[in-house]
Coordinates of N, CA, C and O in Angstrom, one line a residue:
M165 N -6.1 4.7 22.3 CA -6.4 3.8 23.1 C -4.5 4.0 24.2 O -3.4 3.7 23.3
I166 N -4.9 4.6 25.1 CA -3.5 4.9 26.2 C -3.4 3.3 26.6 O -4.1 3.1 27.2
L167 N -2.0 2.7 26.9 CA -1.9 1.1 27.0 C -0.8 1.7 28.4 O 0.2 2.3 28.3
D168 N -1.1 1.1 29.7 CA -0.5 1.4 30.7 C 0.6 0.4 30.7 O 0.4 -0.7 29.9
E169 N 1.4 0.3 31.5 CA 3.1 -0.8 31.6 C 2.4 -2.3 32.1 O 2.7 -3.4 31.0
L170 N 0.9 -2.5 32.6 CA 0.9 -3.5 32.5 C 0.2 -4.1 31.6 O 0.5 -5.8 31.3
G171 N -0.7 -3.7 31.0 CA -1.5 -4.1 29.5 C -0.5 -4.1 28.5 O -0.6 -4.8 27.4
A172 N 0.5 -3.1 28.7 CA 1.8 -3.6 27.4 C 2.5 -4.7 27.8 O 2.6 -5.7 26.7
R173 N 2.8 -5.3 29.0 CA 3.5 -6.2 29.4 C 2.5 -7.3 29.0 O 3.3 -8.7 28.3
E174 N 1.4 -7.5 28.7 CA 0.2 -8.2 28.8 C 0.6 -8.6 27.5 O 0.4 -10.3 26.8
I175 N 0.6 -7.6 26.8 CA 0.4 -8.0 25.2 C 1.8 -8.8 25.1 O 2.2 -10.2 23.9
L176 N 2.9 -8.0 25.4 CA 4.5 -8.9 25.0 C 4.4 -10.2 25.7 O 4.6 -11.0 24.7
D177 N 4.4 -10.6 26.2 CA 4.0 -11.6 27.5 C 3.1 -12.8 26.7 O 3.7 -13.9 26.4
A178 N 1.8 -12.0 25.8 CA 1.2 -13.3 25.0 C 1.9 -13.2 24.6 O 1.8 -14.6 23.3
A179 N 2.8 -12.7 23.2 CA 3.0 -13.1 22.0 C 4.0 -14.2 22.4 O 4.4 -14.9 21.7
H180 N 5.0 -13.7 23.4 CA 6.2 -14.6 23.8 C 5.5 -16.1 24.1 O 5.7 -17.1 23.6
V181 N 4.2 -16.1 25.0 CA 3.8 -17.7 25.2 C 3.3 -18.3 24.2 O 3.6 -19.8 23.7
A182 N 2.5 -17.3 23.3 CA 2.2 -18.2 22.2 C 3.4 -18.7 21.5 O 3.3 -19.8 20.5
W183 N 3.9 -17.9 20.9 CA 6.0 -18.3 20.5 C 6.3 -19.3 20.5 O 6.3 -20.8 20.5
S184 N 6.0 -19.4 22.7 CA 6.8 -20.9 23.0 C 6.0 -22.0 23.0 O 6.2 -23.1 23.5
Q185 N 4.8 -21.6 22.5 CA 3.9 -23.0 22.3 C 4.0 -22.9 20.3 O 3.2 -24.3 20.6
G186 N 5.1 -22.4 20.1 CA 4.7 -22.9 18.4 C 4.0 -22.3 17.9 O 3.3 -22.9 16.8
D187 N 3.0 -21.5 18.1 CA 1.5 -21.0 17.6 C 2.0 -19.8 17.3 O 1.6 -18.5 17.7
V188 N 3.0 -19.2 16.0 CA 3.2 -18.0 15.3 C 2.2 -17.4 15.0 O 1.8 -16.5 14.9
D189 N 0.7 -17.9 14.6 CA -0.6 -17.1 14.3 C -0.8 -16.8 15.5 O -1.3 -15.3 15.7
G190 N -0.5 -17.2 16.7 CA -1.3 -16.7 17.4 C -0.3 -15.6 18.1 O -0.8 -14.2 18.6
M191 N 0.7 -15.6 18.5 CA 1.6 -14.7 18.4 C 1.6 -13.7 17.7 O 1.6 -12.4 18.1
L192 N 1.2 -13.2 16.4 CA 1.4 -12.1 15.3 C -0.2 -11.5 15.9 O -0.6 -10.6 15.2
R193 N -0.9 -12.3 16.1 CA -2.6 -11.7 16.3 C -1.9 -10.5 17.7 O -3.2 -9.5 17.5
N194 N -0.7 -10.3 18.0 CA -0.4 -9.1 19.0 C 0.1 -8.1 18.4 O 0.6 -7.1 18.8
Y195 N 0.3 -8.4 16.9 CA 1.6 -7.5 16.1 C 0.2 -6.8 15.0 O -0.8 -7.0 14.6
D196 N 0.2 -5.2 14.6 CA -0.7 -4.4 13.8 C 0.3 -5.5 12.4 O 1.3 -5.9 11.9
Q197 N -0.9 -5.1 11.6 CA -0.4 -5.6 10.2 C 0.9 -4.8 9.6 O 1.1 -5.5 8.6
D198 N 1.2 -3.8 9.6 CA 2.4 -3.2 9.1 C 3.5 -3.1 10.3 O 4.5 -1.8 10.0
V199 N 3.3 -4.1 11.1 CA 4.8 -4.1 11.8 C 6.0 -4.0 11.5 O 6.1 -4.6 10.5
V200 N 7.2 -4.0 11.8 CA 8.7 -3.8 11.4 C 9.0 -4.6 12.8 O 8.9 -4.1 13.7
Y201 N 10.2 -5.4 12.0 CA 10.7 -6.3 12.6 C 12.1 -6.0 12.5 O 13.0 -6.0 11.4
W202 N 13.0 -5.4 13.8 CA 14.3 -5.4 13.3 C 15.4 -6.1 14.4 O 15.1 -6.3 15.6
C203 N 16.4 -6.7 13.8 CA 17.3 -7.9 14.5 C 18.5 -7.7 14.6 O 18.8 -7.0 12.9
N204 N 19.4 -7.1 15.4 CA 20.8 -6.9 15.0 C 21.4 -8.0 14.4 O 22.7 -7.8 14.1
A205 N 21.4 -9.0 14.5 CA 21.5 -10.4 13.6 C 20.5 -10.8 12.8 O 19.8 -11.1 13.5
G206 N 21.4 -11.6 11.9 CA 20.7 -13.1 11.3 C 20.1 -12.3 9.8 O 18.9 -12.6 8.9
G207 N 20.5 -11.1 9.5 CA 20.4 -10.8 7.8 C 21.6 -11.5 6.8 O 22.2 -12.7 7.3
P208 N 21.5 -11.8 5.8 CA 21.9 -12.8 5.2 C 23.5 -12.8 5.4 O 24.0 -13.5 5.0
D209 N 23.8 -11.4 5.3 CA 25.3 -11.3 5.4 C 25.6 -11.5 6.9 O 26.6 -10.9 7.5
G210 N 25.2 -11.9 8.2 CA 25.2 -12.0 9.6 C 25.1 -10.7 9.9 O 25.2 -10.6 11.2
G211 N 24.6 -10.1 9.6 CA 23.9 -8.4 9.8 C 23.1 -7.8 10.3 O 22.2 -9.0 10.5
P212 N 22.7 -6.6 10.6 CA 20.9 -6.4 10.7 C 20.2 -7.3 9.9 O 20.5 -7.6 9.0
L213 N 18.4 -7.2 10.1 CA 17.6 -7.6 9.8 C 16.7 -7.2 9.8 O 16.2 -6.7 11.3
T214 N 15.9 -6.7 8.8 CA 14.8 -6.4 9.0 C 13.5 -7.0 8.3 O 14.1 -7.0 6.8
I215 N 12.2 -6.5 8.5 CA 11.3 -7.4 8.1 C 10.5 -6.1 8.4 O 10.0 -5.4 9.5
V216 N 9.3 -6.3 7.2 CA 8.5 -5.3 7.0 C 7.3 -6.0 7.2 O 6.9 -6.6 5.9
G217 N 6.4 -5.9 7.8 CA 4.8 -6.2 7.5 C 4.5 -8.1 8.2 O 5.3 -8.7 8.3
K218 N 3.4 -8.1 8.3 CA 2.5 -9.1 9.5 C 3.2 -10.5 8.6 O 3.3 -11.4 8.6
A219 N 2.6 -10.3 6.9 CA 3.0 -11.5 6.6 C 4.5 -11.9 6.4 O 4.6 -12.8 6.6
A220 N 5.2 -10.9 6.2 CA 6.9 -11.3 5.5 C 6.5 -11.8 7.5 O 7.7 -12.6 7.5
L221 N 6.4 -11.3 8.3 CA 7.1 -11.8 9.4 C 7.0 -13.2 9.7 O 7.4 -14.3 10.3
S222 N 5.7 -13.7 9.7 CA 5.2 -15.1 9.9 C 5.9 -15.5 8.7 O 5.9 -16.9 9.6
E223 N 6.1 -15.7 7.5 CA 6.3 -16.2 6.7 C 8.2 -16.4 7.6 O 8.6 -17.7 7.5
F224 N 8.7 -15.5 7.8 CA 10.2 -15.6 8.5 C 9.9 -16.8 9.5 O 10.9 -17.5 10.1
L225 N 9.1 -16.5 10.7 CA 9.0 -16.9 12.0 C 8.6 -18.5 11.9 O 8.9 -19.3 12.3
K226 N 7.5 -18.6 10.9 CA 7.1 -20.1 10.4 C 8.4 -20.9 9.8 O 8.8 -22.1 10.5
A227 N 9.0 -20.3 9.4 CA 10.1 -20.9 8.5 C 11.1 -21.1 9.9 O 11.9 -22.4 10.1
A228 N 11.6 -20.2 10.8 CA 12.4 -20.6 11.7 C 11.6 -22.2 13.1 O 13.0 -22.5 13.3
R229 N 10.5 -21.7 13.1 CA 9.8 -22.9 13.9 C 9.5 -23.7 13.5 O 9.7 -25.3 13.4
S230 N 9.7 -24.5 12.1 CA 10.0 -25.8 11.5 C 11.1 -26.5 11.6 O 11.3 -27.2 11.3
V231 N 12.3 -25.5 12.1 CA 13.8 -25.9 12.0 C 14.0 -26.2 13.6 O 14.9 -26.7 14.2
T232 N 13.1 -25.3 14.3 CA 13.7 -25.2 16.0 C 12.3 -24.7 16.8 O 11.0 -24.8 16.0
E233 N 12.9 -25.8 18.0 CA 11.7 -25.2 19.1 C 12.4 -24.4 19.9 O 13.5 -24.3 20.3
S234 N 11.4 -23.5 20.8 CA 12.0 -22.6 21.5 C 10.9 -21.8 22.8 O 9.7 -21.8 22.3
V235 N 11.5 -21.9 23.5 CA 10.6 -21.0 24.8 C 11.3 -19.6 25.0 O 12.6 -19.5 25.0
C236 N 10.4 -18.8 25.4 CA 10.9 -17.3 25.8 C 10.2 -16.9 26.6 O 9.4 -17.1 26.6
V237 N 10.8 -16.1 27.8 CA 9.5 -15.4 28.3 C 10.6 -13.7 29.0 O 11.8 -14.0 28.9
S238 N 9.2 -12.5 29.1 CA 10.3 -11.5 29.4 C 10.6 -12.0 31.1 O 9.7 -11.7 32.0
E239 N 12.3 -10.9 31.2 CA 12.0 -11.0 33.0 C 11.8 -10.0 33.3 O 11.9 -9.9 34.7
Y240 N 12.2 -8.6 32.6 CA 12.0 -7.3 32.8 C 10.7 -6.7 31.6 O 11.3 -7.0 30.8
F241 N 10.3 -5.5 32.0 CA 9.7 -4.9 31.5 C 9.4 -3.8 31.8 O 8.8 -3.3 32.7
R242 N 9.4 -2.3 31.5 CA 9.3 -1.1 31.7 C 8.6 -0.5 30.3 O 9.1 -0.7 29.1
L243 N 7.3 0.4 30.3 CA 6.9 0.8 29.4 C 7.3 2.6 29.5 O 7.0 2.6 30.5
I244 N 7.6 3.0 29.0 CA 8.1 4.9 28.5 C 7.8 5.6 27.0 O 8.0 5.0 26.9
D245 N 6.5 6.1 27.6 CA 5.8 6.7 26.1 C 5.8 6.3 24.9 O 5.8 6.2 23.6
G246 N 5.1 4.7 25.6 CA 4.7 4.0 24.8 C 5.4 2.7 23.7 O 5.5 2.1 23.1
V247 N 6.6 3.2 24.6 CA 8.0 2.1 23.9 C 8.2 1.0 25.5 O 8.6 1.6 26.5
G248 N 8.2 0.1 25.0 CA 8.6 -1.0 25.9 C 10.3 -1.5 25.9 O 10.5 -1.6 24.9
R249 N 10.8 -1.4 26.8 CA 11.7 -2.7 26.9 C 12.3 -3.3 27.4 O 11.8 -3.6 29.1
A250 N 12.6 -4.4 27.5 CA 12.2 -5.9 27.9 C 13.9 -6.6 27.9 O 14.6 -6.6 26.8
K251 N 14.2 -7.4 28.7 CA 14.8 -8.3 28.8 C 14.3 -9.7 28.7 O 13.6 -10.1 29.4
V252 N 14.5 -10.3 27.9 CA 14.3 -12.0 27.3 C 15.0 -12.9 27.8 O 16.0 -12.9 27.5
E253 N 14.7 -14.1 28.4 CA 15.8 -15.3 28.7 C 14.7 -16.2 27.3 O 13.7 -16.5 26.9
A254 N 15.8 -16.9 26.9 CA 15.7 -17.9 25.5 C 16.1 -19.4 25.2 O 17.1 -19.4 26.0
Y255 N 15.3 -19.8 25.1 CA 16.0 -21.6 24.8 C 15.6 -21.1 23.4 O 14.3 -21.7 23.0
I256 N 16.3 -22.5 22.8 CA 16.2 -22.6 21.3 C 16.7 -24.3 21.2 O 18.3 -24.4 21.9
R257 N 16.7 -24.6 20.3 CA 17.2 -26.3 20.3 C 16.6 -26.7 18.7 O 15.4 -26.7 18.4
H258 N 17.4 -26.9 18.4 CA 17.3 -27.5 17.0 C 16.8 -28.8 16.6 O 17.3 -29.6 17.3
K259 N 15.7 -29.3 16.3 CA 15.2 -30.3 15.9 C 15.3 -31.7 15.7 O 15.6 -32.2 16.3
T260 N 16.6 -30.9 14.7 CA 17.4 -32.4 13.7 C 18.5 -32.9 14.9 O 18.7 -33.9 14.4
T261 N 19.7 -31.9 15.0 CA 20.4 -31.8 15.4 C 20.2 -32.4 17.3 O 21.0 -32.8 17.6
G262 N 19.5 -31.2 17.5 CA 19.3 -31.7 19.2 C 20.6 -30.3 19.7 O 20.3 -29.8 20.9
H263 N 21.2 -29.7 18.8 CA 22.2 -28.5 19.7 C 21.0 -27.6 20.2 O 19.6 -26.7 19.6
T264 N 21.6 -26.9 21.2 CA 20.9 -25.9 21.7 C 21.8 -24.9 22.4 O 22.5 -24.7 22.0
L265 N 20.8 -23.4 22.3 CA 21.4 -22.3 22.3 C 20.1 -21.8 23.6 O 19.0 -21.3 23.6
N266 N 20.9 -20.9 24.3 CA 20.2 -20.3 25.5 C 21.0 -19.4 26.0 O 22.3 -18.7 25.8
G267 N 20.1 -18.3 26.7 CA 21.0 -16.9 27.1 C 19.6 -15.7 27.2 O 18.5 -16.1 26.3
S268 N 20.1 -14.6 26.7 CA 19.4 -13.3 27.1 C 19.4 -12.1 25.8 O 20.2 -12.4 25.2
F269 N 18.2 -11.6 25.6 CA 18.2 -10.7 24.4 C 17.5 -10.0 25.3 O 16.8 -9.7 26.2
R270 N 17.6 -8.3 24.6 CA 17.2 -7.0 24.8 C 15.7 -6.9 23.6 O 16.0 -7.1 22.7
Q271 N 14.8 -6.4 24.1 CA 13.7 -6.0 23.1 C 13.1 -4.3 23.4 O 13.1 -3.9 24.5
V272 N 13.5 -3.8 22.4 CA 12.4 -2.2 22.7 C 11.1 -2.4 21.1 O 11.4 -2.7 20.3
V273 N 10.1 -2.3 22.4 CA 8.7 -2.4 21.2 C 7.9 -1.6 21.3 O 8.0 -0.4 22.9
T274 N 7.2 -0.9 20.3 CA 6.5 0.4 20.2 C 5.1 -0.3 20.0 O 5.1 -1.2 19.2
F275 N 4.5 -0.2 20.5 CA 2.6 -0.3 20.8 C 2.3 1.1 20.0 O 2.1 2.1 20.3
R276 N 1.4 0.4 19.4 CA 0.0 1.4 19.2 C -1.5 0.6 18.7 O -1.8 -0.4 18.5
D277 N -2.5 1.4 19.9 CA -4.0 1.0 19.5 C -3.7 -0.8 19.9 O -4.3 -1.3 20.0
G278 N -3.1 -1.1 21.2 CA -3.1 -1.9 21.9 C -2.3 -3.3 20.9 O -2.9 -4.4 21.5
K279 N -1.8 -2.8 20.0 CA -0.4 -3.7 19.6 C 0.8 -3.7 19.4 O 1.8 -2.1 19.6
I280 N 1.5 -4.3 18.8 CA 3.0 -4.3 18.6 C 3.4 -3.6 17.2 O 2.6 -4.4 16.4
V281 N 3.9 -2.7 17.4 CA 4.0 -1.7 15.6 C 5.4 -1.8 15.7 O 5.8 -2.0 14.4
R282 N 6.3 -2.1 16.3 CA 7.7 -2.1 16.0 C 8.3 -3.6 17.1 O 8.0 -2.8 18.4
V283 N 9.5 -3.7 17.1 CA 10.0 -5.0 17.7 C 11.3 -4.9 16.7 O 11.9 -5.0 16.3
E284 N 12.4 -4.4 18.3 CA 13.6 -4.1 17.6 C 14.1 -5.2 18.8 O 13.9 -5.5 20.1
E285 N 15.3 -6.4 18.5 CA 15.5 -6.8 19.2 C 17.5 -7.2 19.0 O 17.7 -6.7 18.2
F286 N 18.0 -7.3 20.2 CA 19.2 -7.1 20.3 C 19.4 -8.3 20.6 O 19.4 -8.7 22.0
H287 N 20.5 -9.6 20.0 CA 21.2 -10.6 20.4 C 23.1 -10.2 20.5 O 23.0 -9.6 20.0
D288 N 23.5 -11.2 21.3 CA 24.9 -11.7 20.9 C 24.7 -12.3 19.5 O 24.6 -13.4 19.5
A289 N 25.5 -11.4 18.3 CA 25.5 -11.6 16.8 C 26.4 -13.0 16.7 O 26.3 -13.5 16.3
A290 N 27.5 -12.7 17.7 CA 28.5 -13.5 17.5 C 28.0 -15.3 17.9 O 28.2 -15.9 17.2
K291 N 27.6 -14.9 19.0 CA 26.8 -16.3 19.7 C 26.2 -16.8 18.9 O 25.5 -18.5 18.3
I292 N 24.8 -16.0 18.6 CA 23.7 -16.9 17.5 C 24.2 -16.7 15.5 O 24.0 -18.2 15.5
A293 N 25.1 -16.1 15.3 CA 26.3 -17.0 14.3 C 26.6 -18.1 14.3 O 26.5 -19.0 13.4
A294 N 27.5 -18.3 15.8 CA 27.9 -19.4 15.8 C 27.1 -20.6 16.2 O 27.6 -21.5 15.2
F295 N 25.7 -20.0 16.6 CA 25.0 -21.3 16.7 C 25.0 -21.8 15.4 O 24.5 -23.3 15.0
W296 N 24.1 -21.0 14.5 CA 23.8 -21.5 13.0 C 24.6 -22.3 12.0 O 24.5 -23.0 11.4
R297 N 25.9 -21.5 12.3 CA 27.0 -22.5 12.1 C 27.3 -23.5 12.1 O 27.6 -24.9 11.6
L298 N 27.0 -24.2 13.9 CA 27.2 -25.4 14.3 C 26.2 -26.2 13.7 O 26.4 -27.4 13.0
I299 N 24.6 -25.4 12.9 CA 23.7 -26.4 12.9 C 23.9 -26.7 11.1 O 23.9 -27.7 10.8
T300 N 24.5 -26.2 10.7 CA 24.4 -25.9 8.6 C 25.8 -26.7 8.6 O 26.0 -27.2 7.4
G301 N 27.0 -26.5 9.3 CA 28.4 -26.9 9.5 C 29.2 -26.2 8.5 O 29.8 -26.7 7.6
E302 N 28.8 -25.0 8.1 CA 29.7 -24.5 7.7 C 30.8 -23.6 8.5 O 30.5 -23.2 9.7
P303 N 32.4 -23.2 8.3 CA 33.3 -22.7 9.0 C 33.2 -21.4 9.3 O 31.8 -20.5 8.6
A304 N 33.5 -21.1 9.8 CA 33.7 -19.5 10.5 C 34.2 -18.6 9.7 O 35.1 -19.2 9.6
T305 N 34.2 -17.5 9.3 CA 35.1 -16.7 8.6 C 36.1 -16.4 8.9 O 36.3 -16.1 9.9
A306 N 37.6 -15.7 8.2 CA 38.6 -15.2 8.7 C 37.6 -13.9 9.9 O 39.1 -14.3 11.1
E307 N 36.9 -13.3 9.7 CA 36.5 -12.2 10.7 C 36.5 -12.8 11.8 O 36.7 -12.0 12.8
E308 N 35.3 -13.7 11.6 CA 35.2 -14.0 13.4 C 36.2 -14.8 14.0 O 36.0 -14.9 15.3
N309 N 37.3 -15.3 13.2 CA 38.2 -16.0 14.0 C 39.1 -14.8 14.7 O 40.1 -15.7 15.4
E310 N 39.0 -13.7 14.3 CA 39.9 -12.7 14.3 C 39.8 -12.4 16.3 O 38.8 -12.3 16.3
P311 N 41.0 -12.4 17.2 CA 40.5 -12.1 18.5 C 40.1 -10.8 18.6 O 39.9 -9.6 17.6
A312 N 38.9 -10.5 19.2 CA 38.3 -9.0 19.7 C 39.5 -7.6 20.3 O 40.2 -8.1 20.3
A313 N 39.1 -6.8 19.4 CA 40.0 -5.7 19.8 C 39.8 -5.1 21.2 O 39.0 -5.5 21.8
D314 N 40.8 -5.2 21.8 CA 41.3 -4.5 23.2 C 40.4 -2.9 23.3 O 40.2 -2.2 22.3
L315 N 39.3 -3.0 24.4 CA 38.3 -1.8 24.6 C 39.2 -0.9 25.5 O 39.8 -0.6 26.5

């Protein structure tokens, strides 16, 4: 099945709508069983995170939704050779503390047979880490407190 840009965007937007409604299972109906999810932030050490398979992704997303509410929408989308590139605006609210995080991130999404088979997300890693530290009360590491090097 060859997917055009409109069809691919509809799949991605349907996933974002379901996520925004708190429907993880509905979101994952748009994903292949063997999906690979990669994110530049969120790993145990604060670095990249990789999740393989719909069941593992479901577990991860349901844990996130149990403590947060979130709304996201793609503002930009282009599809070239079966790979979509999106800019996504997002809002997250921690249910217990009420702390919020909003901003944008990039997604690179690969489609096969009308499903998402790979998604890569690129977030502001320092901003994400600071949000979760605020929620958990963990102090910043010495490396995170160091000023950024001049470019």
